[in-house]
Amino acid sequence: MPNVLFSLMLLGALCSHGHSMSREEKRKLKNQVVEMFDHAYKNYMDHAYPADELMPLTCRGRVRGLEPSRGDVDDALGKFSLTLIDTLDTLVLLNKTTEFEAAVRRVLSDVRLDNDIVVSVFETNIRVLGGLLGGHSMAVMLRDEGQHMQWYQDELLHMAKDLGLRLLPAFNTSSGLPYPRVNLKHGVRGPETRTGTETETCTACAGTIILEFAALSRFTGDPVFEAHARRAMDFLWEKRQRNSNLVGTTINIHSGEWVRRDSGVGAGIDSYYEYLLKAYVLLGDDQFLQRFNIHYASIMKYISQPPLLLDVHIHKPLLPARTWMDSLLAFFPGLQVLKGDIRPAIETHEMLYQVTKKHNFLPEAFTTDFRVHWAQHPLRPEFAESTYFLYKATGDAYYLEAGRTILDNLNRFARVPCGFAAMKDVRTGSHEDRMDSFFLAEMFKYLFLLFAEADDLLFDIEDYVFTTEAHLLPLSLSMAPQSSSVPSNRTVIVQPEVELDDFDWTCPNTRLLFTDPAFPNNLREPIRSAVDKSCPRPLPYREPGIGRPPLRAQDFMANNPEHLELLRRMGVSLIHLKDGRVQLVQHATQAVSAVAAEDGVRFMQEMMELSSQQQKEQLPPRAIQIVSHPFFGRVVLTAGPAQFGTDLSKSSTGVRGFVTVAEPYSGCSEITNAEYVRGHIALLQRGQCMFAEKARNIQKAGAIGGIVIDDNEGSSSDTAPLFQMAGDGRSTDDVTLPVLFLFHKEGKILLEALKEYREVEVLLSDKARDRGVDVQEAEEGCLTEATTPTSSEPAGESQMSTVELDEAVAGEAAPSHEGVGPAGEDAGPAEKMSASEAEGGPAEAEAAAAQPDRSPEAKEKPEGGANSQSVDELLADWQEDLEAFKQMEKDEL
């Protein structure tokens, strides 16, 4: 098996159960939401209108073409007062009918939709067309009540139809999938359009049209809009991967070939699934529900690994596509509530809540061990959306507290004098000069509804469906006539493996889902995220010798089938990640019995304690300095420390000696070339046994030190966190020699030096010594200096408790995008590793050892071969890779 990192997600009880919230508390929080909305809306109107968006740090409007381009983000801006239109139905929901009436008059008098500007079809549809339709729905509702908007004559609907007609040219493709961009004045054909050359679009971009276009058709009686949207949905369904029933992220709009074949529920796909289910809700077409259910079954089979949602490849759905998640998937628990699948919704929401509490906001992307991957947060509302829907479904006051957390964090960290500013970096709290329109369109709707009582609303919210931009479309549209004027790609797809009985043909009534408000807490009890370890659960009292768990954490081996079966019985599951790591998650409800569940809890607690013991010290990196000819100390390799053996930080001289390859190379049994290892520093390969066992074997053979080289091809300290070898829960006082760890790339430099120069002397120390050591005979510039990072920050809050079990078979290590760089720069947080390398891994051929000249037999070196590079070439490649990695980080951000 590959290297196995057990991220202990002991998903158990929280510090305190959610207490009920009084009506007065909810009223205060509801009023706080209104005050926050007023702050944002008033500053937009005072400082930005008629611009599309507010720039809250500089207190001015963002006008496209007058500000530096932000790339695709600016495609949402069309010089049509975007924020005002996006906010129309929010005003009514918050009982601001006077402001709504004034806003509608402003839109009708000031907004033009025929601007010569290229905009995103997707963003313009959900924000502007959806905003106009939502505003029209609210205006009609108020007009019909007879108190407001008596002058209104469907003017917003006429504007919506005008905009719809301007978007239609984008659908002029052979597939029916829309171009991603359209010129509002000139369409997509001709040089004046400055668009129409694109060949691909995202799945969500093409599949998030049906609600707005169908509503426009049914409001106006013109079927052309709904027909085009249905055709696009039909084409995406036809192009799904037939074995996995998943869709990719981007698709060629002409050929229908998938361009990006990774599939998840986050960015690029998210609202396609949402609109399948909501199209059934709004339009009453059973086919949308059937398609959604088929997709949903595959999502739960391949992508959902509660509480995680990990992207996979559509053709190989058992193969994860990445080891991080983006914040847009936070909508999915809310969609699961609408589906009626509450258990995984609660679990995933709890994970997202813990990440939110850890970083104050959901980072734009975060890793499976909940560290920041992309640090931005543009005030996205998806987590608030799911919080609201889960409260509606469960009535659990815990979600009111989650909403309070959202409010507090917005006021503490995002509020500025001219509105609310997006977070540029959730780790530092720095701001970005943007306040997207969706902040007013969505965030305040969901937070207001979370704390409001039914009598606080002017209408029954159950009579409407939310679009993906939280615009309100009346369910009465399902009764409107439907016809088609555009040929459809649709064919009926028979899925024999899916029984029709599996479909729920009605949507759940959120008021009747649970009669027991304690149910969500019962699901959360096994959830105690490793993101937040502030309240450890005490061990349950047991009589001595009674109820002893069948498996102890210190004895666990990840490749032992009996151990895996014992875990299953205790409700403990393993989540396999792309980089070979496995996260360990315990669900008490999945245990075979209550006793087994308790055993599982105790096992996980032991794992946490074992990991905690291993993390008592945050050791800095160590240095391996090649001091022999022709290097003379000019090459310094960053090495991971060990929490056992000689403490190099307490040695003024370090340990100096010639290196030799141990036999067997794994070091997992008695060393057979002890006569060459004696008095030398032994080179070992990671895998097959515990680190401490390797150290004991070479120590017995007389080695004065050890260097363990990673077996993961391509791993490097440039792109991975510091590897720290820790104890295995048992005493390692008998290990008295220093042992350091090198990633594969640095280890290869050392092995190639040994191959080329036969005798290589190194210095193991806490930091690089004077580079001029023993260089009196060295020629000036004999070798270019090359170093790896030799400094490290202590592990910060973003690091979770981890335990790693090492196994023998090499796997490609996924780089961690933490900061790394040459000496003098800050490195990323240290990643804790245990010395518990799993025994009994798959056998691998023992690499023959490379010996100095005095070896009786010339042996092939483990890294040798006809294609091996020289040391100079390796060092050059190393520096080139480091520069490429830095550029990749810049490009990604």
PDB file of N, CA and C in Angstrom, residues 44-71:
ATOM      1  N   TYR A  44     -23.721  50.749  -0.909  1.00  0.00           N
ATOM      2  CA  TYR A  44     -23.746  50.556  -2.359  1.00  0.00           C
ATOM      3  C   TYR A  44     -24.479  51.713  -3.032  1.00  0.00           C
ATOM      4  N   MET A  45     -25.647  52.052  -2.522  1.00  0.00           N
ATOM      5  CA  MET A  45     -26.434  53.108  -3.151  1.00  0.00           C
ATOM      6  C   MET A  45     -25.750  54.471  -3.019  1.00  0.00           C
ATOM      7  N   ASP A  46     -25.085  54.723  -1.878  1.00  0.00           N
ATOM      8  CA  ASP A  46     -24.455  56.026  -1.663  1.00  0.00           C
ATOM      9  C   ASP A  46     -23.145  56.189  -2.428  1.00  0.00           C
ATOM     10  N   HIS A  47     -22.365  55.116  -2.534  1.00  0.00           N
ATOM     11  CA  HIS A  47     -21.003  55.249  -3.054  1.00  0.00           C
ATOM     12  C   HIS A  47     -20.791  54.573  -4.413  1.00  0.00           C
ATOM     13  N   ALA A  48     -21.670  53.653  -4.812  1.00  0.00           N
ATOM     14  CA  ALA A  48     -21.394  52.870  -6.018  1.00  0.00           C
ATOM     15  C   ALA A  48     -22.450  53.022  -7.104  1.00  0.00           C
ATOM     16  N   TYR A  49     -23.721  53.073  -6.767  1.00  0.00           N
ATOM     17  CA  TYR A  49     -24.787  53.121  -7.777  1.00  0.00           C
ATOM     18  C   TYR A  49     -24.556  54.294  -8.723  1.00  0.00           C
ATOM     19  N   PRO A  50     -24.698  54.117 -10.034  1.00  0.00           N
ATOM     20  CA  PRO A  50     -25.262  52.972 -10.763  1.00  0.00           C
ATOM     21  C   PRO A  50     -24.229  51.930 -11.213  1.00  0.00           C
ATOM     22  N   ALA A  51     -23.054  51.949 -10.639  1.00  0.00           N
ATOM     23  CA  ALA A  51     -22.058  50.946 -10.996  1.00  0.00           C
ATOM     24  C   ALA A  51     -22.565  49.554 -10.626  1.00  0.00           C
ATOM     25  N   ASP A  52     -21.922  48.549 -11.172  1.00  0.00           N
ATOM     26  CA  ASP A  52     -22.383  47.176 -10.937  1.00  0.00           C
ATOM     27  C   ASP A  52     -22.160  46.720  -9.499  1.00  0.00           C
ATOM     28  N   GLU A  53     -21.008  47.054  -8.948  1.00  0.00           N
ATOM     29  CA  GLU A  53     -20.699  46.572  -7.602  1.00  0.00           C
ATOM     30  C   GLU A  53     -19.979  47.642  -6.810  1.00  0.00           C
ATOM     31  N   LEU A  54     -19.995  47.480  -5.506  1.00  0.00           N
ATOM     32  CA  LEU A  54     -19.323  48.387  -4.580  1.00  0.00           C
ATOM     33  C   LEU A  54     -17.905  47.914  -4.318  1.00  0.00           C
ATOM     34  N   MET A  55     -16.979  48.845  -4.268  1.00  0.00           N
ATOM     35  CA  MET A  55     -15.618  48.569  -3.814  1.00  0.00           C
ATOM     36  C   MET A  55     -15.520  49.142  -2.401  1.00  0.00           C
ATOM     37  N   PRO A  56     -15.693  48.294  -1.389  1.00  0.00           N
ATOM     38  CA  PRO A  56     -15.924  48.796  -0.023  1.00  0.00           C
ATOM     39  C   PRO A  56     -14.692  49.382   0.660  1.00  0.00           C
ATOM     40  N   LEU A  57     -13.508  49.085   0.176  1.00  0.00           N
ATOM     41  CA  LEU A  57     -12.315  49.638   0.820  1.00  0.00           C
ATOM     42  C   LEU A  57     -12.030  51.063   0.343  1.00  0.00           C
ATOM     43  N   THR A  58     -12.348  51.318  -0.924  1.00  0.00           N
ATOM     44  CA  THR A  58     -12.121  52.652  -1.478  1.00  0.00           C
ATOM     45  C   THR A  58     -13.413  53.442  -1.614  1.00  0.00           C
ATOM     46  N   CYS A  59     -14.529  52.861  -1.195  1.00  0.00           N
ATOM     47  CA  CYS A  59     -15.822  53.553  -1.156  1.00  0.00           C
ATOM     48  C   CYS A  59     -16.199  54.139  -2.513  1.00  0.00           C
ATOM     49  N   ARG A  60     -16.149  53.305  -3.531  1.00  0.00           N
ATOM     50  CA  ARG A  60     -16.551  53.741  -4.863  1.00  0.00           C
ATOM     51  C   ARG A  60     -17.088  52.548  -5.639  1.00  0.00           C
ATOM     52  N   GLY A  61     -17.655  52.835  -6.788  1.00  0.00           N
ATOM     53  CA  GLY A  61     -18.240  51.776  -7.587  1.00  0.00           C
ATOM     54  C   GLY A  61     -17.231  51.130  -8.507  1.00  0.00           C
ATOM     55  N   ARG A  62     -17.455  49.861  -8.787  1.00  0.00           N
ATOM     56  CA  ARG A  62     -16.615  49.149  -9.745  1.00  0.00           C
ATOM     57  C   ARG A  62     -17.282  49.226 -11.122  1.00  0.00           C
ATOM     58  N   VAL A  63     -16.634  49.922 -12.023  1.00  0.00           N
ATOM     59  CA  VAL A  63     -17.132  50.078 -13.387  1.00  0.00           C
ATOM     60  C   VAL A  63     -16.169  49.341 -14.308  1.00  0.00           C
ATOM     61  N   ARG A  64     -16.702  48.409 -15.050  1.00  0.00           N
ATOM     62  CA  ARG A  64     -15.857  47.604 -15.925  1.00  0.00           C
ATOM     63  C   ARG A  64     -15.196  48.487 -16.984  1.00  0.00           C
ATOM     64  N   GLY A  65     -13.903  48.291 -17.132  1.00  0.00           N
ATOM     65  CA  GLY A  65     -13.139  49.093 -18.073  1.00  0.00           C
ATOM     66  C   GLY A  65     -12.416  50.244 -17.417  1.00  0.00           C
ATOM     67  N   LEU A  66     -12.910  50.687 -16.261  1.00  0.00           N
ATOM     68  CA  LEU A  66     -12.243  51.768 -15.535  1.00  0.00           C
ATOM     69  C   LEU A  66     -11.322  51.235 -14.450  1.00  0.00           C
ATOM     70  N   GLU A  67     -11.527  49.972 -14.057  1.00  0.00           N
ATOM     71  CA  GLU A  67     -10.682  49.335 -13.053  1.00  0.00           C
ATOM     72  C   GLU A  67      -9.811  48.284 -13.737  1.00  0.00           C
ATOM     73  N   PRO A  68      -8.657  47.961 -13.148  1.00  0.00           N
ATOM     74  CA  PRO A  68      -7.829  46.888 -13.716  1.00  0.00           C
ATOM     75  C   PRO A  68      -8.628  45.606 -13.859  1.00  0.00           C
ATOM     76  N   SER A  69      -8.438  44.905 -14.962  1.00  0.00           N
ATOM     77  CA  SER A  69      -9.199  43.691 -15.235  1.00  0.00           C
ATOM     78  C   SER A  69      -8.878  42.602 -14.220  1.00  0.00           C
ATOM     79  N   ARG A  70      -9.905  41.895 -13.793  1.00  0.00           N
ATOM     80  CA  ARG A  70      -9.736  40.747 -12.896  1.00  0.00           C
ATOM     81  C   ARG A  70      -9.984  39.438 -13.642  1.00  0.00           C
ATOM     82  N   GLY A  71      -9.976  39.489 -14.959  1.00  0.00           N
ATOM     83  CA  GLY A  71     -10.184  38.282 -15.744  1.00  0.00           C
ATOM     84  C   GLY A  71     -11.645  37.894 -15.803  1.00  0.00           C
TER      85      GLY A  71
END
